[in-house]
Tab-separated table of C-alpha atoms in Angstrom:
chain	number	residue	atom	x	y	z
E	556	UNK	CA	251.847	141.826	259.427
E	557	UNK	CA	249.372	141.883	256.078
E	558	UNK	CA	246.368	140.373	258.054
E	559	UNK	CA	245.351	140.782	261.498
E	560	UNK	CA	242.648	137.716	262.490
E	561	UNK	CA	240.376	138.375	265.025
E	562	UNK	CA	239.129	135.063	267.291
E	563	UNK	CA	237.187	136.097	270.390
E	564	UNK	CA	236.941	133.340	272.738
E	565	UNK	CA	234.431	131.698	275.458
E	566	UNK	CA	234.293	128.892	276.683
E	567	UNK	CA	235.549	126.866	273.691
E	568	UNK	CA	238.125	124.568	274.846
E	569	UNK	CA	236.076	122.077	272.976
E	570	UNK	CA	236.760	123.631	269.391
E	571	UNK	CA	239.608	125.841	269.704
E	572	UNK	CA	242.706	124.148	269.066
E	573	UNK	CA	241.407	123.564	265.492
E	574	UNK	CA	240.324	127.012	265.227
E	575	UNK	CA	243.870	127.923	265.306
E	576	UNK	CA	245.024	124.452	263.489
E	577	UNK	CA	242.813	125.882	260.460
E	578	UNK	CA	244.977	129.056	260.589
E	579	UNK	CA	248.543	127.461	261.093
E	580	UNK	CA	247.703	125.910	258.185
E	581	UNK	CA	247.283	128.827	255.655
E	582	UNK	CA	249.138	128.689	252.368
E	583	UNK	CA	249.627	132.452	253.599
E	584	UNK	CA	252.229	133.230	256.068
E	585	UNK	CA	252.157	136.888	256.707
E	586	UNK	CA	249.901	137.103	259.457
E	587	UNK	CA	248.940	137.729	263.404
E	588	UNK	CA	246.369	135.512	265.461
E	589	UNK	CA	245.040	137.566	268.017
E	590	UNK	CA	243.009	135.087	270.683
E	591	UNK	CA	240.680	137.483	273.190
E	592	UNK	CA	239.440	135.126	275.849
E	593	UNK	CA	236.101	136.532	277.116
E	594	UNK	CA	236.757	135.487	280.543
E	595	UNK	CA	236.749	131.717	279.835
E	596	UNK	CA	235.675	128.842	282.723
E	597	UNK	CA	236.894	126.430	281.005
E	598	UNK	CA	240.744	125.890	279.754
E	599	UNK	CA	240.120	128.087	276.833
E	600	UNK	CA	242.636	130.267	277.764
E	601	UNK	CA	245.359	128.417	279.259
E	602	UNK	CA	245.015	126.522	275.329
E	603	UNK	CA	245.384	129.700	273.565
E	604	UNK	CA	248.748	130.859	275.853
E	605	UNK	CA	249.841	127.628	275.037
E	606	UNK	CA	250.052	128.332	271.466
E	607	UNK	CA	251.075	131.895	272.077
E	608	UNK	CA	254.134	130.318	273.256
E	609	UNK	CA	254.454	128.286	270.342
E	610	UNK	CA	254.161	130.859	267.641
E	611	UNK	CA	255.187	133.777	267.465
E	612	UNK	CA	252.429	135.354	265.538
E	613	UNK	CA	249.561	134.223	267.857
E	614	UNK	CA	248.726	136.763	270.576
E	615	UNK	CA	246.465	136.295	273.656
E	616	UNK	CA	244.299	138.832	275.278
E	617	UNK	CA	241.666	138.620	278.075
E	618	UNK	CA	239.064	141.167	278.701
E	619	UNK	CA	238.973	142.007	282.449
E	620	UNK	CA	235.421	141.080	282.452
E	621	UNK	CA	232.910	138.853	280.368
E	622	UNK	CA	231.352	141.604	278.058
E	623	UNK	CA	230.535	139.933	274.793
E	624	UNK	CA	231.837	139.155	271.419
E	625	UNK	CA	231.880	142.610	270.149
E	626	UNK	CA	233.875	143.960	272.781
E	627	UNK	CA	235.968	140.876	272.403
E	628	UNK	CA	236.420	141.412	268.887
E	629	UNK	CA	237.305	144.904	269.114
E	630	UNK	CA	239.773	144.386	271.582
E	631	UNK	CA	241.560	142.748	269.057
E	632	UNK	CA	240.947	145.310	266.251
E	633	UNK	CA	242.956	147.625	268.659
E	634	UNK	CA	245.648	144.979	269.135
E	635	UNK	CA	245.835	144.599	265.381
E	636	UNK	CA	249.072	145.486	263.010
E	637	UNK	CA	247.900	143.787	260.090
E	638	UNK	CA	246.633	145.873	256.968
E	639	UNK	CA	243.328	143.961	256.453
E	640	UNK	CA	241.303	142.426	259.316
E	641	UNK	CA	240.011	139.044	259.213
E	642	UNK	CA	237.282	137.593	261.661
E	643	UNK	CA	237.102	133.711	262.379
E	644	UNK	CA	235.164	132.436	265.722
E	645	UNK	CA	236.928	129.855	267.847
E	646	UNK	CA	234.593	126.726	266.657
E	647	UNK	CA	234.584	127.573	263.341
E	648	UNK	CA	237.288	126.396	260.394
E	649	UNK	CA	239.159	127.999	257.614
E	650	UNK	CA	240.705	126.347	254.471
E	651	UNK	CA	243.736	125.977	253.995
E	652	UNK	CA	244.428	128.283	250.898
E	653	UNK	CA	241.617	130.878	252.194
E	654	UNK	CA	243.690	133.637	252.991
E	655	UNK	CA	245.885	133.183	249.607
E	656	UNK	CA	242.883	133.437	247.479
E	657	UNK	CA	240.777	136.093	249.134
E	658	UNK	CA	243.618	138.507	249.494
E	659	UNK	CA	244.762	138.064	245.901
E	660	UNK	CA	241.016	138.092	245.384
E	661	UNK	CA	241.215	141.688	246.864
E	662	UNK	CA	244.414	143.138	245.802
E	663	UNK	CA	243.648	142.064	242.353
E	664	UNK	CA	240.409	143.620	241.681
E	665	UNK	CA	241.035	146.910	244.484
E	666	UNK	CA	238.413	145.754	246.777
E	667	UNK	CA	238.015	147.223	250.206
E	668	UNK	CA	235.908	144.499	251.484
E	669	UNK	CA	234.961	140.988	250.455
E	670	UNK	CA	233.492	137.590	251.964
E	671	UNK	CA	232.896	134.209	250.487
E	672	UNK	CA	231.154	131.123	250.509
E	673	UNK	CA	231.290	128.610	253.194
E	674	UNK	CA	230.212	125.026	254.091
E	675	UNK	CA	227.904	124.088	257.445
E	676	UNK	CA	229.439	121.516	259.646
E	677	UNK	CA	227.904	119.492	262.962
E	678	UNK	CA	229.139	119.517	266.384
E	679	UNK	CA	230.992	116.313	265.263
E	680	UNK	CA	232.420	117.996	262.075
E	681	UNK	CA	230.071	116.623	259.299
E	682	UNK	CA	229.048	118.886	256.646
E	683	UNK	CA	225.204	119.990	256.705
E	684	UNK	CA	224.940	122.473	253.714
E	685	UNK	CA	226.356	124.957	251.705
E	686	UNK	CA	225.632	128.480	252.064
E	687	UNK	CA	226.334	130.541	248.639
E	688	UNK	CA	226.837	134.442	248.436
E	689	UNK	CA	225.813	136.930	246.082
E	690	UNK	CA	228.639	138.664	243.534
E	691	UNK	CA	228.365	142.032	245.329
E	692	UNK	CA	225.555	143.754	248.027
E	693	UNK	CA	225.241	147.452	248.833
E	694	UNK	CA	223.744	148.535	251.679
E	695	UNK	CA	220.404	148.357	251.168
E	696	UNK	CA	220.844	144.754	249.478
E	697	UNK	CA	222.159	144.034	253.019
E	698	UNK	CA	219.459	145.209	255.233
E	699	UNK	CA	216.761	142.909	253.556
E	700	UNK	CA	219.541	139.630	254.241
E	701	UNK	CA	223.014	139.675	256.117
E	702	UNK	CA	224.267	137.151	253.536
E	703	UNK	CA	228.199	137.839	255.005
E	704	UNK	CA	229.009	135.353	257.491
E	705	UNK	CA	231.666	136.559	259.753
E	706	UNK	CA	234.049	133.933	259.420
E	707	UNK	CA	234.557	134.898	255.731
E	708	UNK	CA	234.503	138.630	255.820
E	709	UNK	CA	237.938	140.384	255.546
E	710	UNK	CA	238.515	144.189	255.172
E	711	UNK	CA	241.121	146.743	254.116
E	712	UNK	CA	242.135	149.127	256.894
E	713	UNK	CA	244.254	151.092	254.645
E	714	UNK	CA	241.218	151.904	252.129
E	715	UNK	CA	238.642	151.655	255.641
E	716	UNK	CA	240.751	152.417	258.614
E	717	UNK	CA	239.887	149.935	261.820
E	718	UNK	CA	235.897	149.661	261.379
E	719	UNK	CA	235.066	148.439	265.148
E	720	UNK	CA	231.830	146.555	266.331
E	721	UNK	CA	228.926	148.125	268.208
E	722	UNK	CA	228.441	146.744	271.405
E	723	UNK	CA	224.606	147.883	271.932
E	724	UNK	CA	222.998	145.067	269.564
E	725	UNK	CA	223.579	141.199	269.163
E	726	UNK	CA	224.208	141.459	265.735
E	727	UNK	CA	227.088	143.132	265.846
E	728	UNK	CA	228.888	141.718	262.600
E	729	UNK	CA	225.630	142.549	260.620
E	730	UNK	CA	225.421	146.328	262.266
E	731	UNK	CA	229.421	146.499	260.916
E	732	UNK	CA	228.990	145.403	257.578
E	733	UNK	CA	226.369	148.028	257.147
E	734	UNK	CA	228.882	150.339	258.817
E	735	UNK	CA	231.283	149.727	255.835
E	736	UNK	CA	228.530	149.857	253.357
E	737	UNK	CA	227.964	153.548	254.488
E	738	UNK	CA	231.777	154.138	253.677
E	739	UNK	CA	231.752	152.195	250.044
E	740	UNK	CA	229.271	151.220	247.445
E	741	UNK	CA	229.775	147.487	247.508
E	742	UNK	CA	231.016	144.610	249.195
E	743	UNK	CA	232.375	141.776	247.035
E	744	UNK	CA	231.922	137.849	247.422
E	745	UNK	CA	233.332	134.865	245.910
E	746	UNK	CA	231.100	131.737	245.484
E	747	UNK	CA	233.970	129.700	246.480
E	748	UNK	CA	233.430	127.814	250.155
E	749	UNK	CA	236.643	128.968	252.140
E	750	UNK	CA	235.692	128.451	255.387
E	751	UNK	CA	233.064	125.870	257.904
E	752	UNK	CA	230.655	127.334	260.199
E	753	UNK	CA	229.715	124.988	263.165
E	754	UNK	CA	225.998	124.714	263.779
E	755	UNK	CA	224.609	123.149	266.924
E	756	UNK	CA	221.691	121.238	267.399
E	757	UNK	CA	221.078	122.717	270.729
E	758	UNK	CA	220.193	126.325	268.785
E	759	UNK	CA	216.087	126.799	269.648
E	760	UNK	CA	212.837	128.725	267.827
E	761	UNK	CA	213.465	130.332	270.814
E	762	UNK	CA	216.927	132.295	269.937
E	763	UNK	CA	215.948	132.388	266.371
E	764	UNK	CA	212.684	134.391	267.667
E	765	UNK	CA	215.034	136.701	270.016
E	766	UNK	CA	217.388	137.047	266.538
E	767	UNK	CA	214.422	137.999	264.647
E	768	UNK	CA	213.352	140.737	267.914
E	769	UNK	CA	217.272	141.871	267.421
E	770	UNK	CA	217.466	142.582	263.308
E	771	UNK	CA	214.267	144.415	264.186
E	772	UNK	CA	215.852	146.671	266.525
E	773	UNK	CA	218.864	146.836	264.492
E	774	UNK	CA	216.450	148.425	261.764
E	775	UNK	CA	214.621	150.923	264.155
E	776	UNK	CA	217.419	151.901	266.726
E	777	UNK	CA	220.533	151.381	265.496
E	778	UNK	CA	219.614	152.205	261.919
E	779	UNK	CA	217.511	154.430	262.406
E	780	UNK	CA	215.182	153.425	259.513
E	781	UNK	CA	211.688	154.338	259.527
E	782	UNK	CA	208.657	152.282	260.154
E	783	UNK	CA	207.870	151.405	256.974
E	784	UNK	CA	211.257	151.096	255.901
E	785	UNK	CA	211.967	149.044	258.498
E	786	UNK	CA	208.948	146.867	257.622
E	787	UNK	CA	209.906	146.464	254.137
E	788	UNK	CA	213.080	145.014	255.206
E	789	UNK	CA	212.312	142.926	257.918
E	790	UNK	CA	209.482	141.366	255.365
E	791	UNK	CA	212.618	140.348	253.510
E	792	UNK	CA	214.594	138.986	255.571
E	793	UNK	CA	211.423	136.880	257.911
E	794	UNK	CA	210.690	135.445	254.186
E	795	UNK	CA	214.431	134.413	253.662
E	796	UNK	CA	214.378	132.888	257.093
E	797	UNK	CA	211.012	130.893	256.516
E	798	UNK	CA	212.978	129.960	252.940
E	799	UNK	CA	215.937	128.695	254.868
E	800	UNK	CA	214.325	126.603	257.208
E	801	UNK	CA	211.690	124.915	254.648
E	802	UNK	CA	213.026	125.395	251.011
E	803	UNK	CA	216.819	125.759	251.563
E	804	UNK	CA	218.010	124.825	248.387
E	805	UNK	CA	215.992	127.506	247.105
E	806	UNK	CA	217.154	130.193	249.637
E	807	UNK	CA	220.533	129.474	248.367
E	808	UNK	CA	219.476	129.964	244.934
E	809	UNK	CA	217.793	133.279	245.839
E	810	UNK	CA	221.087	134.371	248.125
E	811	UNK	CA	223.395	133.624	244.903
E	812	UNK	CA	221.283	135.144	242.222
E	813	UNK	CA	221.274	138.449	244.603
């Protein structure tokens, strides 16, 4: 398989089947859907050995116990034959031709690791916003703003090897990137929207507040960065956040000119 695409799963009966729809769909064929229910109550994972037995290139896993998306997602890393890894949550959406043009996007221009643009939908499917990305980030560009969403990023396990997710922090797609940052001078983006991440109303101050408590701790303890280090980037990305939630068409301005 060229790609390996990594869906962990819980409790997401709701969104799942076009999770998967999104990836049947690629204008790329040579790839491997590896579903890792989390220990599902709902009929997440019956769905996903449903399509297992419809395509041969979907695979379902299930941890033995509920431990998380990181341990979820690295399951699947193990699992994985492809050459590049792909991530893509079971409510969110790819395009159609996302694959086609990131890889080509890759091969063509040597890149180890890229992401892209993508588009903010509702519960209901309805498109919210637009979040851009810069050209390129290093790692320090990406301690002061994780501006690679997840469900874009794609990496090359022959230039990499299998890069998996620590499962000590919350933010364990941010704490990877920076991983692979430490291995390579830049990441590379494309400003071109491949890809919907769902947003829920439900999502409180509350969680954003523990988020903010997390990137913090990310910094200090996983990081290691020192106090006024860690202060100088958490400055950056509290400012971003404020800039999101009151000026967002000037957050994405910032995010692209980065």
């Amino acid at each position: 398989m060229m790609v390996s695409i990594i869906c962990p799963v819980f409790n997401s009966a709701e969104f799942l089947e076009g999770s998967i729809k999104s990836v049947l769909k690629q204008s790329f064929h040579d790839w491997q859907l590896i579903l890792v229910d989390d220990q599902s109550t709902d009929d997440s994972y019956s769905l996903a050995l449903t399509f297992e037995q419809e395509d041969s290139r979907i695979k379902a896993l299930r941890l033995d116990e509920n431990s998380g998306a990181a341990a979820a997602r690295n399951k699947g890393i193990e699992f994985a034959q492809g050459r590049y890894i792909a991530f893509l949550d079971s409510d969110d959406l790819w395009s159609p031709n996302k694959l086609e043009i990131q890889l080509k996007f890759m091969q063509e221009n040597n890149i180890a690791f890229s992401y892209s643009a993508y588009q903010k939908i509702d519960e209901n499917g309805f498109a919210i916003g637009v979040v851009g990305v810069p050209k390129q980030v290093s790692y320090n560009d990406l301690l002061k703003t994780n501006c690679i969403g997840c469900l874009t990023a794609i990496y090359d396990t022959k230039k990499l090897g299998k890069v998996y997710m620590p499962t000590n922090t919350r933010r364990e797609d941010f704490a990877t990137w920076l991983n692979i940052l430490k291995k390579i001078d830049y990441a590379y983006g494309m400003n071109e929207m491949l890809a919907q991440y769902r947003v829920y109303s439900s999502q409180s101050s509350a969680k954003k507040m523990k988020m903010a408590k997390e990137n913090w701790r990310l910094y200090r303890d996983i990081e290691k960065l020192g106090l006024l280090r860690s202060a100088y980037y958490f400055s950056h990305y509290a400012f971003r956040g404020i800039l999101r939630s009151r000026f967002p068409r000037i957050a994405r301005l910032l995010k692209v000119l980065n």
